[in-house]
């Protein structure tokens, strides 16, 4: 039976599916080698396989959604968030977004900080307290967490870099058996895990988190006072008196523009032929029939005067470098979204509502609500090269738009666009020719999000105010 799917939609969905696979955000099912166990990896890990880990709730194994940009957001290299409060403001606002439950990034109405703030303002805790022995146990585990969390985060980041390098190579091997995963990547992954366990105190931190998640909210007065203090400590003010919640990141901003820490990513005709469709597509939306792989807009936001341009089927080879940047919101306790020890106060404007109904990607059950996912990392791209044959009509149109200062993208990648936040405005321009496209600059192309559970989901066995 002939393939009737539009080439543009097919290219974007397969490109998305491989990026998600390379980042460990989706399962390996469906590719030619997906059913084959990496026996060498299992041997290196002594009979087991390494796993992707939760950033919001250490020790858990949540579902993830990769929300891919269409196209990417250019990031200038001339900012200085360490010294400039306005640059911290610009990046924090950019990274405070809440995506809708969609594999193609669409911004929801609220922000992470505003939604979290609403919990602090409108919650109602249960009428509970801990006995002295349990309180002592809780305090001991909070002390363990505070002592080791910085080391835990440091070695977790190193583990994630090693994991990304392995997953990217594995994703290519899935579609092209002639390109096996180098043994060196597997050995580096094992060493990164060993270091995380030994030097990052992985087991101690995750055991402490389990105790804290169970008991901390059972001392409501101290718990909520601590959360309020923590939120205030993360509040900063720009030079124009705009308050914002600081979003930090690892690796640091200055390291985004260095050579270290990047993972090679490729997408070839072999991937186009063999890459299976991500299980997320369909559950988290589908492309419109008018979709074209090129997107043009008169401004950098793609909110208005935007159009898609389709291209005819052709062979394309993509190559770029990817970097995962973990987001750190020290003013927030993310366990609150999992906690069953709060509910909306009856007199609050949010009474009877839910942030999320809870969902199950594997079970094809999409969640609903204003905040169904929380971004835990951004994916950066740089050094994009696309080799192939582009119709002269396409290249002439795109170059004409670029000369007119329009924003132009192909799939998740920005070719020409701008960064316009606060008083910081810069633009970038890649190149489009009949034989290829290049976009060397750093840009955000996706968010990795953890799927939130049903929230709020109060435990009815607890004593609540009447």
CSV table of C-alpha atoms in Angstrom, one decimal:
chain,number,residue,atom,x,y,z
A,1,UNK,CA,0.0,0.0,0.0
A,2,UNK,CA,1.5,3.4,-1.0
A,3,UNK,CA,2.5,5.9,1.7
A,4,UNK,CA,0.0,8.7,1.4
A,5,UNK,CA,1.2,10.8,4.4
A,6,UNK,CA,2.3,14.3,3.5
A,7,UNK,CA,6.1,14.5,3.3
A,8,UNK,CA,6.3,17.6,5.4
A,9,UNK,CA,4.3,16.1,8.3
A,10,UNK,CA,6.1,12.8,8.0
A,11,UNK,CA,9.5,14.5,8.1
A,12,UNK,CA,8.6,16.5,11.2
A,13,UNK,CA,7.1,13.6,13.1
A,14,UNK,CA,10.0,11.3,12.4
A,15,UNK,CA,12.5,14.0,13.3
A,16,UNK,CA,10.6,14.6,16.5
A,17,UNK,CA,10.5,10.8,17.2
A,18,UNK,CA,14.2,10.4,16.9
A,19,UNK,CA,15.1,13.4,19.0
A,20,UNK,CA,12.7,12.1,21.7
A,21,UNK,CA,14.4,8.7,21.5
A,22,UNK,CA,17.9,10.2,21.5
A,23,UNK,CA,17.0,12.1,24.7
A,24,UNK,CA,15.5,9.0,26.4
A,25,UNK,CA,12.1,10.7,26.5
A,26,UNK,CA,10.2,7.9,24.9
A,27,UNK,CA,10.4,4.1,24.5
A,28,UNK,CA,12.5,2.3,22.0
A,29,UNK,CA,9.6,0.3,20.7
A,30,UNK,CA,9.1,-0.1,16.9
A,31,UNK,CA,12.5,0.4,15.4
A,32,UNK,CA,14.3,-2.5,13.7
A,33,UNK,CA,16.6,-3.2,16.6
A,34,UNK,CA,14.3,-2.0,19.4
A,35,UNK,CA,13.5,-5.5,20.5
A,36,UNK,CA,17.1,-6.5,20.7
A,37,UNK,CA,18.7,-6.1,24.1
A,38,UNK,CA,22.1,-4.3,24.2
A,39,UNK,CA,23.8,-7.3,25.7
A,40,UNK,CA,27.1,-5.5,26.1
A,41,UNK,CA,25.4,-2.7,28.1
A,42,UNK,CA,23.6,-5.3,30.3
A,43,UNK,CA,27.0,-7.0,30.9
A,44,UNK,CA,28.7,-3.7,31.8
A,45,UNK,CA,25.8,-2.9,34.2
A,46,UNK,CA,25.9,-6.4,35.7
A,47,UNK,CA,22.5,-7.7,34.5
A,48,UNK,CA,20.5,-4.5,34.5
A,49,UNK,CA,19.9,-1.5,32.3
A,50,UNK,CA,20.3,2.2,33.3
A,51,UNK,CA,17.2,4.4,33.5
A,52,UNK,CA,16.2,7.9,32.9
A,53,UNK,CA,15.5,9.6,36.3
A,54,UNK,CA,13.1,12.1,37.7
A,55,UNK,CA,14.3,15.7,38.4
A,56,UNK,CA,11.3,16.9,40.3
A,57,UNK,CA,10.8,13.8,42.5
A,58,UNK,CA,14.1,12.0,42.9
A,59,UNK,CA,13.8,8.2,43.0
A,60,UNK,CA,10.5,8.1,41.0
A,61,UNK,CA,10.0,7.0,37.4
A,62,UNK,CA,7.5,9.5,35.8
A,63,UNK,CA,6.4,9.8,32.2
A,64,UNK,CA,7.9,12.5,30.1
A,65,UNK,CA,6.6,14.7,27.3
A,66,UNK,CA,9.0,16.3,24.8
A,67,UNK,CA,7.4,19.6,23.7
A,68,UNK,CA,9.3,20.6,20.5
A,69,UNK,CA,9.5,24.1,19.3
A,70,UNK,CA,8.3,25.0,15.8
A,71,UNK,CA,10.7,26.5,15.2
A,72,UNK,CA,13.4,27.1,17.8
A,73,UNK,CA,14.1,30.2,20.0
A,74,UNK,CA,17.5,31.8,19.3
A,75,UNK,CA,19.6,32.5,22.4
A,76,UNK,CA,22.3,35.3,22.2
A,77,UNK,CA,25.7,34.7,23.6
A,78,UNK,CA,26.2,38.3,24.9
A,79,UNK,CA,24.1,38.1,28.1
A,80,UNK,CA,25.5,38.0,31.6
A,81,UNK,CA,22.9,36.6,34.0
A,82,UNK,CA,25.5,36.3,36.8
A,83,UNK,CA,25.9,40.0,37.0
A,84,UNK,CA,22.9,41.5,35.2
A,85,UNK,CA,19.5,41.3,37.0
A,86,UNK,CA,17.8,42.2,33.7
A,87,UNK,CA,19.4,39.3,31.9
A,88,UNK,CA,18.3,37.0,34.8
A,89,UNK,CA,14.8,38.4,34.4
A,90,UNK,CA,14.8,37.8,30.6
A,91,UNK,CA,16.0,34.2,30.9
A,92,UNK,CA,13.8,33.4,33.9
A,93,UNK,CA,10.6,34.7,32.2
A,94,UNK,CA,11.5,32.8,29.0
A,95,UNK,CA,11.9,29.6,31.1
A,96,UNK,CA,8.9,30.1,33.4
A,97,UNK,CA,6.5,28.9,30.7
A,98,UNK,CA,3.9,26.1,31.1
A,99,UNK,CA,3.4,24.1,27.9
A,100,UNK,CA,0.1,22.7,26.9
A,101,UNK,CA,-0.1,18.9,26.7
A,102,UNK,CA,1.1,18.9,23.1
A,103,UNK,CA,4.2,17.4,21.5
A,104,UNK,CA,4.4,20.6,19.4
A,105,UNK,CA,5.1,23.4,21.9
A,106,UNK,CA,2.1,25.6,22.7
A,107,UNK,CA,2.2,27.9,25.6
A,108,UNK,CA,-0.5,27.6,28.2
A,109,UNK,CA,-2.1,30.7,29.8
A,110,UNK,CA,-0.3,30.5,33.2
A,111,UNK,CA,3.3,30.2,34.3
A,112,UNK,CA,5.0,27.8,36.7
A,113,UNK,CA,5.6,30.5,39.3
A,114,UNK,CA,2.1,31.9,39.2
A,115,UNK,CA,0.5,28.4,39.4
A,116,UNK,CA,2.8,27.5,42.3
A,117,UNK,CA,2.0,30.7,44.0
A,118,UNK,CA,-1.7,30.0,43.8
A,119,UNK,CA,-1.2,26.8,45.8
A,120,UNK,CA,0.6,28.8,48.6
A,121,UNK,CA,-2.2,31.3,48.6
A,122,UNK,CA,-5.3,29.2,48.3
A,123,UNK,CA,-4.5,25.8,49.9
A,124,UNK,CA,-6.1,24.2,52.9
A,125,UNK,CA,-4.0,21.7,54.9
A,126,UNK,CA,-5.4,18.8,57.0
A,127,UNK,CA,-5.6,18.9,60.7
A,128,UNK,CA,-2.6,16.7,61.5
A,129,UNK,CA,0.7,16.7,63.4
A,130,UNK,CA,3.5,14.2,63.7
A,131,UNK,CA,4.4,12.3,66.9
A,132,UNK,CA,7.8,13.1,68.4
A,133,UNK,CA,9.5,10.0,67.0
A,134,UNK,CA,8.3,10.5,63.4
A,135,UNK,CA,9.2,14.2,63.7
A,136,UNK,CA,12.8,13.3,64.7
A,137,UNK,CA,13.0,10.9,61.7
A,138,UNK,CA,11.8,13.6,59.4
A,139,UNK,CA,14.3,16.2,60.7
A,140,UNK,CA,17.2,13.7,60.3
A,141,UNK,CA,16.3,13.0,56.7
A,142,UNK,CA,15.9,16.8,55.9
A,143,UNK,CA,19.4,17.2,57.3
A,144,UNK,CA,20.7,14.4,55.1
A,145,UNK,CA,19.0,15.9,52.0
A,146,UNK,CA,20.4,19.4,52.8
A,147,UNK,CA,23.9,18.0,53.3
A,148,UNK,CA,24.1,16.0,50.0
A,149,UNK,CA,21.7,17.6,47.5
A,150,UNK,CA,24.4,19.8,45.8
A,151,UNK,CA,26.6,16.8,45.3
A,152,UNK,CA,23.7,14.7,44.1
A,153,UNK,CA,22.7,17.4,41.5
A,154,UNK,CA,26.3,17.7,40.3
A,155,UNK,CA,26.8,14.0,39.6
A,156,UNK,CA,23.3,13.7,38.3
A,157,UNK,CA,24.1,16.2,35.5
A,158,UNK,CA,27.2,14.2,34.6
A,159,UNK,CA,25.1,11.0,34.5
A,160,UNK,CA,22.5,12.7,32.2
A,161,UNK,CA,25.2,13.9,29.8
A,162,UNK,CA,26.6,10.3,29.5
A,163,UNK,CA,23.0,8.9,29.2
A,164,UNK,CA,22.2,11.4,26.4
A,165,UNK,CA,25.3,10.4,24.5
A,166,UNK,CA,24.4,6.7,24.8
A,167,UNK,CA,20.8,7.2,23.9
A,168,UNK,CA,21.6,9.3,20.8
A,169,UNK,CA,23.9,6.6,19.5
A,170,UNK,CA,21.4,3.9,20.3
A,171,UNK,CA,18.7,5.8,18.4
A,172,UNK,CA,20.9,5.8,15.3
A,173,UNK,CA,21.7,2.1,15.7
A,174,UNK,CA,18.0,1.3,16.0
A,175,UNK,CA,17.5,2.6,12.4
A,176,UNK,CA,20.9,1.7,11.0
A,177,UNK,CA,22.4,-1.6,12.3
A,178,UNK,CA,25.7,-0.8,10.6
A,179,UNK,CA,26.3,1.9,13.2
A,180,UNK,CA,26.6,0.1,16.6
A,181,UNK,CA,26.9,2.0,19.9
A,182,UNK,CA,30.6,2.5,20.8
A,183,UNK,CA,31.6,0.5,23.8
A,184,UNK,CA,33.3,3.6,25.2
A,185,UNK,CA,29.9,5.4,25.6
A,186,UNK,CA,28.6,2.5,27.6
A,187,UNK,CA,31.7,2.5,29.9
A,188,UNK,CA,31.4,6.2,30.4
A,189,UNK,CA,27.7,5.8,31.3
A,190,UNK,CA,28.6,3.1,33.9
A,191,UNK,CA,31.3,5.3,35.4
A,192,UNK,CA,28.9,8.3,35.6
A,193,UNK,CA,26.4,6.1,37.4
A,194,UNK,CA,29.0,4.8,39.8
A,195,UNK,CA,30.2,8.3,40.6
A,196,UNK,CA,26.6,9.5,41.1
A,197,UNK,CA,26.1,6.6,43.6
A,198,UNK,CA,29.4,7.0,45.5
A,199,UNK,CA,30.2,10.8,45.2
A,200,UNK,CA,26.7,12.1,44.7
A,201,UNK,CA,25.2,10.0,47.6
A,202,UNK,CA,22.4,8.9,45.3
A,203,UNK,CA,20.8,6.3,47.6
A,204,UNK,CA,21.0,8.6,50.7
A,205,UNK,CA,19.3,11.5,49.0
A,206,UNK,CA,16.6,9.4,47.4
A,207,UNK,CA,15.8,7.6,50.6
A,208,UNK,CA,15.6,11.0,52.4
A,209,UNK,CA,13.3,12.4,49.7
A,210,UNK,CA,10.9,9.4,50.2
A,211,UNK,CA,10.7,10.2,53.9
A,212,UNK,CA,10.3,13.9,53.4
A,213,UNK,CA,7.6,13.4,50.8
A,214,UNK,CA,5.7,11.2,53.2
A,215,UNK,CA,5.9,13.2,56.4
A,216,UNK,CA,6.9,16.9,55.8
A,217,UNK,CA,3.4,18.1,55.0
A,218,UNK,CA,2.1,16.4,58.1
A,219,UNK,CA,3.4,19.3,60.1
A,220,UNK,CA,1.3,21.9,58.3
A,221,UNK,CA,2.2,25.1,60.2
A,222,UNK,CA,6.0,24.7,59.8
A,223,UNK,CA,5.7,23.1,56.3
A,224,UNK,CA,3.7,26.0,54.7
A,225,UNK,CA,5.7,28.7,56.5
A,226,UNK,CA,8.9,27.2,55.1
A,227,UNK,CA,7.4,27.1,51.6
A,228,UNK,CA,6.4,30.8,51.9
A,229,UNK,CA,9.9,31.8,53.0
A,230,UNK,CA,11.5,29.7,50.3
A,231,UNK,CA,9.3,31.4,47.6
A,232,UNK,CA,10.2,34.9,48.9
A,233,UNK,CA,13.9,34.1,48.9
A,234,UNK,CA,13.7,33.2,45.2
A,235,UNK,CA,11.9,36.5,44.3
A,236,UNK,CA,14.0,39.1,42.5
A,237,UNK,CA,13.2,42.5,40.9
A,238,UNK,CA,14.4,43.8,37.6
A,239,UNK,CA,15.6,47.4,37.0
A,240,UNK,CA,12.1,48.3,35.9
A,241,UNK,CA,10.7,47.0,39.2
A,242,UNK,CA,9.2,43.8,37.7
A,243,UNK,CA,9.2,41.0,40.2
A,244,UNK,CA,10.2,37.5,39.0
A,245,UNK,CA,11.1,34.1,40.3
A,246,UNK,CA,14.6,33.2,39.5
A,247,UNK,CA,15.1,30.2,37.2
A,248,UNK,CA,18.6,28.8,37.4
A,249,UNK,CA,20.1,26.2,35.0
A,250,UNK,CA,22.8,23.5,34.8
A,251,UNK,CA,25.1,23.8,32.8
A,252,UNK,CA,25.4,27.5,33.5
A,253,UNK,CA,24.6,30.0,30.7
A,254,UNK,CA,28.2,30.7,29.9
A,255,UNK,CA,28.8,27.0,29.2
A,256,UNK,CA,26.1,26.9,26.6
A,257,UNK,CA,28.5,28.6,24.2
A,258,UNK,CA,31.5,26.3,24.8
A,259,UNK,CA,32.5,23.2,23.0
A,260,UNK,CA,32.1,20.8,25.9
A,261,UNK,CA,28.9,19.1,27.0
A,262,UNK,CA,27.3,18.7,23.6
A,263,UNK,CA,25.9,15.5,22.1
A,264,UNK,CA,26.1,14.8,18.4
A,265,UNK,CA,22.7,14.2,16.6
A,266,UNK,CA,22.1,13.0,13.1
A,267,UNK,CA,19.0,12.3,11.0
A,268,UNK,CA,19.5,10.6,7.7
A,269,UNK,CA,17.4,8.9,5.0
A,270,UNK,CA,17.8,5.6,7.0
A,271,UNK,CA,16.1,7.4,9.9
A,272,UNK,CA,13.4,8.7,7.5
A,273,UNK,CA,12.8,5.1,6.3
A,274,UNK,CA,13.0,3.3,9.6
A,275,UNK,CA,12.2,5.6,12.5
A,276,UNK,CA,9.0,4.6,14.2
A,277,UNK,CA,6.4,7.1,15.3
A,278,UNK,CA,6.6,8.3,18.9
A,279,UNK,CA,3.9,7.0,21.1
A,280,UNK,CA,3.3,10.6,22.2
A,281,UNK,CA,2.1,11.8,18.8
A,282,UNK,CA,-1.7,11.4,18.7
A,283,UNK,CA,-2.0,11.2,22.5
A,284,UNK,CA,-0.6,14.8,22.7
A,285,UNK,CA,-2.1,16.2,19.5
A,286,UNK,CA,-1.5,15.9,15.8
A,287,UNK,CA,-0.3,18.3,13.0
A,288,UNK,CA,-2.7,20.4,11.1
A,289,UNK,CA,-3.2,19.4,7.4
A,290,UNK,CA,-1.8,22.8,6.3
A,291,UNK,CA,1.5,22.1,8.0
A,292,UNK,CA,4.6,22.8,6.0
A,293,UNK,CA,8.2,22.0,7.1
A,294,UNK,CA,9.2,25.7,6.7
A,295,UNK,CA,7.6,28.4,8.8
A,296,UNK,CA,7.8,32.1,8.2
A,297,UNK,CA,6.7,35.0,10.5
A,298,UNK,CA,7.0,38.8,10.3
A,299,UNK,CA,8.2,38.9,13.9
A,300,UNK,CA,10.2,36.6,16.2
A,301,UNK,CA,7.2,35.3,18.2
A,302,UNK,CA,5.3,33.4,15.4
A,303,UNK,CA,2.1,34.7,17.1
A,304,UNK,CA,1.0,36.6,14.0
A,305,UNK,CA,1.5,37.0,10.3
A,306,UNK,CA,2.8,33.4,10.2
A,307,UNK,CA,2.6,30.9,7.4
A,308,UNK,CA,3.8,27.4,6.6
A,309,UNK,CA,5.5,26.5,3.3
A,310,UNK,CA,5.6,23.0,2.1
A,311,UNK,CA,8.4,21.4,0.2
A,312,UNK,CA,8.5,18.4,-2.2
A,313,UNK,CA,9.8,15.1,-1.1
A,314,UNK,CA,13.6,14.9,-1.1
A,315,UNK,CA,16.5,13.2,0.7
A,316,UNK,CA,17.8,15.3,3.6
A,317,UNK,CA,20.7,14.7,6.1
A,318,UNK,CA,20.5,16.6,9.3
A,319,UNK,CA,23.4,17.0,11.7
A,320,UNK,CA,23.6,19.2,14.8
A,321,UNK,CA,24.7,19.2,18.4
A,322,UNK,CA,22.3,19.0,21.3
A,323,UNK,CA,22.7,20.0,25.0
A,324,UNK,CA,20.3,19.2,27.9
A,325,UNK,CA,20.0,22.1,30.3
A,326,UNK,CA,18.3,21.2,33.6
A,327,UNK,CA,16.1,23.9,35.2
A,328,UNK,CA,16.5,24.7,38.9
A,329,UNK,CA,13.7,26.5,40.7
A,330,UNK,CA,15.1,26.8,44.2
A,331,UNK,CA,12.0,28.8,45.3
A,332,UNK,CA,9.7,25.8,44.6
A,333,UNK,CA,9.1,22.5,46.3
A,334,UNK,CA,8.0,20.4,43.3
A,335,UNK,CA,6.8,17.6,45.6
A,336,UNK,CA,3.8,19.8,46.3
A,337,UNK,CA,2.3,18.7,43.0
A,338,UNK,CA,2.4,15.1,44.2
A,339,UNK,CA,1.4,15.8,47.8
A,340,UNK,CA,-2.0,14.5,49.0
A,341,UNK,CA,-1.9,16.7,52.1
A,342,UNK,CA,-3.5,19.8,50.7
A,343,UNK,CA,-6.7,20.9,48.9
A,344,UNK,CA,-8.2,24.1,47.7
A,345,UNK,CA,-9.8,26.1,50.5
A,346,UNK,CA,-13.6,26.2,50.0
A,347,UNK,CA,-13.7,30.0,49.9
A,348,UNK,CA,-10.9,30.2,47.3
A,349,UNK,CA,-11.5,31.1,43.6
A,350,UNK,CA,-9.9,27.8,42.6
A,351,UNK,CA,-12.1,25.6,44.7
A,352,UNK,CA,-13.4,22.6,42.6
A,353,UNK,CA,-10.7,23.0,39.9
A,354,UNK,CA,-7.7,20.9,39.1
A,355,UNK,CA,-4.3,21.8,37.7
A,356,UNK,CA,-4.3,18.3,36.0
A,357,UNK,CA,-6.7,15.4,35.8
A,358,UNK,CA,-3.6,13.1,35.5
A,359,UNK,CA,-2.8,11.2,32.4
A,360,UNK,CA,-1.1,8.2,31.0
A,361,UNK,CA,0.8,8.5,27.7
A,362,UNK,CA,1.5,4.7,27.5
A,363,UNK,CA,-2.2,4.1,28.1
A,364,UNK,CA,-3.2,6.8,25.5
A,365,UNK,CA,-5.0,8.9,28.1
A,366,UNK,CA,-4.2,12.6,27.8
A,367,UNK,CA,-4.5,14.7,30.9
A,368,UNK,CA,-6.6,17.9,31.0
A,369,UNK,CA,-6.2,21.1,33.0
A,370,UNK,CA,-4.2,24.3,32.9
A,371,UNK,CA,-0.9,22.7,34.1
A,372,UNK,CA,-0.6,19.0,33.1
A,373,UNK,CA,3.2,19.0,32.8
A,374,UNK,CA,6.2,20.9,34.3
A,375,UNK,CA,9.3,21.6,32.3
A,376,UNK,CA,12.4,20.2,33.9
A,377,UNK,CA,15.0,20.8,31.1
A,378,UNK,CA,15.4,22.7,27.9
A,379,UNK,CA,17.1,21.2,24.8
A,380,UNK,CA,19.6,23.4,23.0
A,381,UNK,CA,20.8,23.0,19.5
A,382,UNK,CA,23.8,24.5,17.6
A,383,UNK,CA,25.9,23.8,14.5
A,384,UNK,CA,22.9,22.8,12.4
A,385,UNK,CA,23.6,21.6,8.9
A,386,UNK,CA,21.1,20.1,6.5
A,387,UNK,CA,22.5,18.7,3.3
A,388,UNK,CA,20.1,18.0,0.4
A,389,UNK,CA,18.5,19.5,-2.6
A,390,UNK,CA,16.1,22.4,-2.1
A,391,UNK,CA,14.0,23.8,-4.9
A,392,UNK,CA,15.1,27.2,-6.2
A,393,UNK,CA,11.6,28.6,-5.6
A,394,UNK,CA,11.9,27.6,-1.9
A,395,UNK,CA,15.4,29.0,-1.4
A,396,UNK,CA,14.6,32.3,-3.2
A,397,UNK,CA,11.5,32.8,-1.1
A,398,UNK,CA,13.2,32.0,2.2
A,399,UNK,CA,16.2,34.3,1.5
A,400,UNK,CA,13.8,37.0,0.4
A,401,UNK,CA,12.0,36.7,3.8
A,402,UNK,CA,15.3,36.7,5.7
A,403,UNK,CA,16.5,39.9,3.9
A,404,UNK,CA,13.2,41.5,5.0
A,405,UNK,CA,14.1,40.6,8.6
A,406,UNK,CA,11.4,37.9,8.9
A,407,UNK,CA,11.8,34.9,11.1
A,408,UNK,CA,12.3,31.6,9.2
A,409,UNK,CA,12.5,28.1,10.6
A,410,UNK,CA,12.5,24.5,9.3
A,411,UNK,CA,10.9,22.0,11.7
A,412,UNK,CA,12.2,22.5,15.2
A,413,UNK,CA,15.1,24.7,14.0
A,414,UNK,CA,15.3,28.4,13.6
A,415,UNK,CA,17.3,29.6,10.6
A,416,UNK,CA,16.7,33.3,11.1
A,417,UNK,CA,15.0,35.0,14.0
A,418,UNK,CA,15.4,37.2,17.0
A,419,UNK,CA,15.6,37.3,20.8
A,420,UNK,CA,13.6,40.2,22.2
A,421,UNK,CA,13.2,40.2,26.0
A,422,UNK,CA,13.2,43.3,28.2
A,423,UNK,CA,15.9,45.7,26.9
A,424,UNK,CA,17.9,42.9,25.2
A,425,UNK,CA,17.2,42.4,21.5
A,426,UNK,CA,19.4,40.5,19.0
A,427,UNK,CA,18.8,38.6,15.8
A,428,UNK,CA,20.6,35.8,14.0
A,429,UNK,CA,20.8,34.6,10.4
A,430,UNK,CA,21.7,31.3,9.1
A,431,UNK,CA,22.1,30.4,5.4
A,432,UNK,CA,19.8,28.7,2.9
A,433,UNK,CA,21.1,27.5,-0.5
A,434,UNK,CA,20.0,25.0,-3.1
A,435,UNK,CA,22.3,22.4,-1.6
A,436,UNK,CA,21.7,22.9,2.1
A,437,UNK,CA,21.0,25.0,5.2
A,438,UNK,CA,23.2,26.1,8.0
A,439,UNK,CA,22.3,27.6,11.4
A,440,UNK,CA,25.3,27.7,13.7
A,441,UNK,CA,23.9,29.7,16.6
A,442,UNK,CA,22.6,28.3,19.9
A,443,UNK,CA,18.8,28.0,20.1
A,444,UNK,CA,16.2,26.3,22.3
A,445,UNK,CA,14.4,23.6,20.2
A,446,UNK,CA,12.5,21.7,22.9
A,447,UNK,CA,11.4,21.3,26.6
A,448,UNK,CA,11.5,18.1,28.5
A,449,UNK,CA,8.5,18.0,30.8
A,450,UNK,CA,7.5,15.6,33.5
A,451,UNK,CA,3.8,14.6,33.3
A,452,UNK,CA,2.1,15.7,36.5
A,453,UNK,CA,-0.3,13.4,38.5
A,454,UNK,CA,-3.8,14.3,39.4
A,455,UNK,CA,-3.5,17.6,41.2
A,456,UNK,CA,-4.8,18.4,43.7
A,457,UNK,CA,-5.6,14.9,44.9
A,458,UNK,CA,-6.3,15.2,48.7
A,459,UNK,CA,-6.2,12.0,50.8
A,460,UNK,CA,-9.8,11.6,52.1
A,461,UNK,CA,-8.6,9.5,55.0
A,462,UNK,CA,-6.9,12.5,56.5
A,463,UNK,CA,-8.9,14.8,59.0
A,464,UNK,CA,-9.9,17.9,57.1
A,465,UNK,CA,-11.5,21.1,58.4
A,466,UNK,CA,-15.3,21.0,58.3
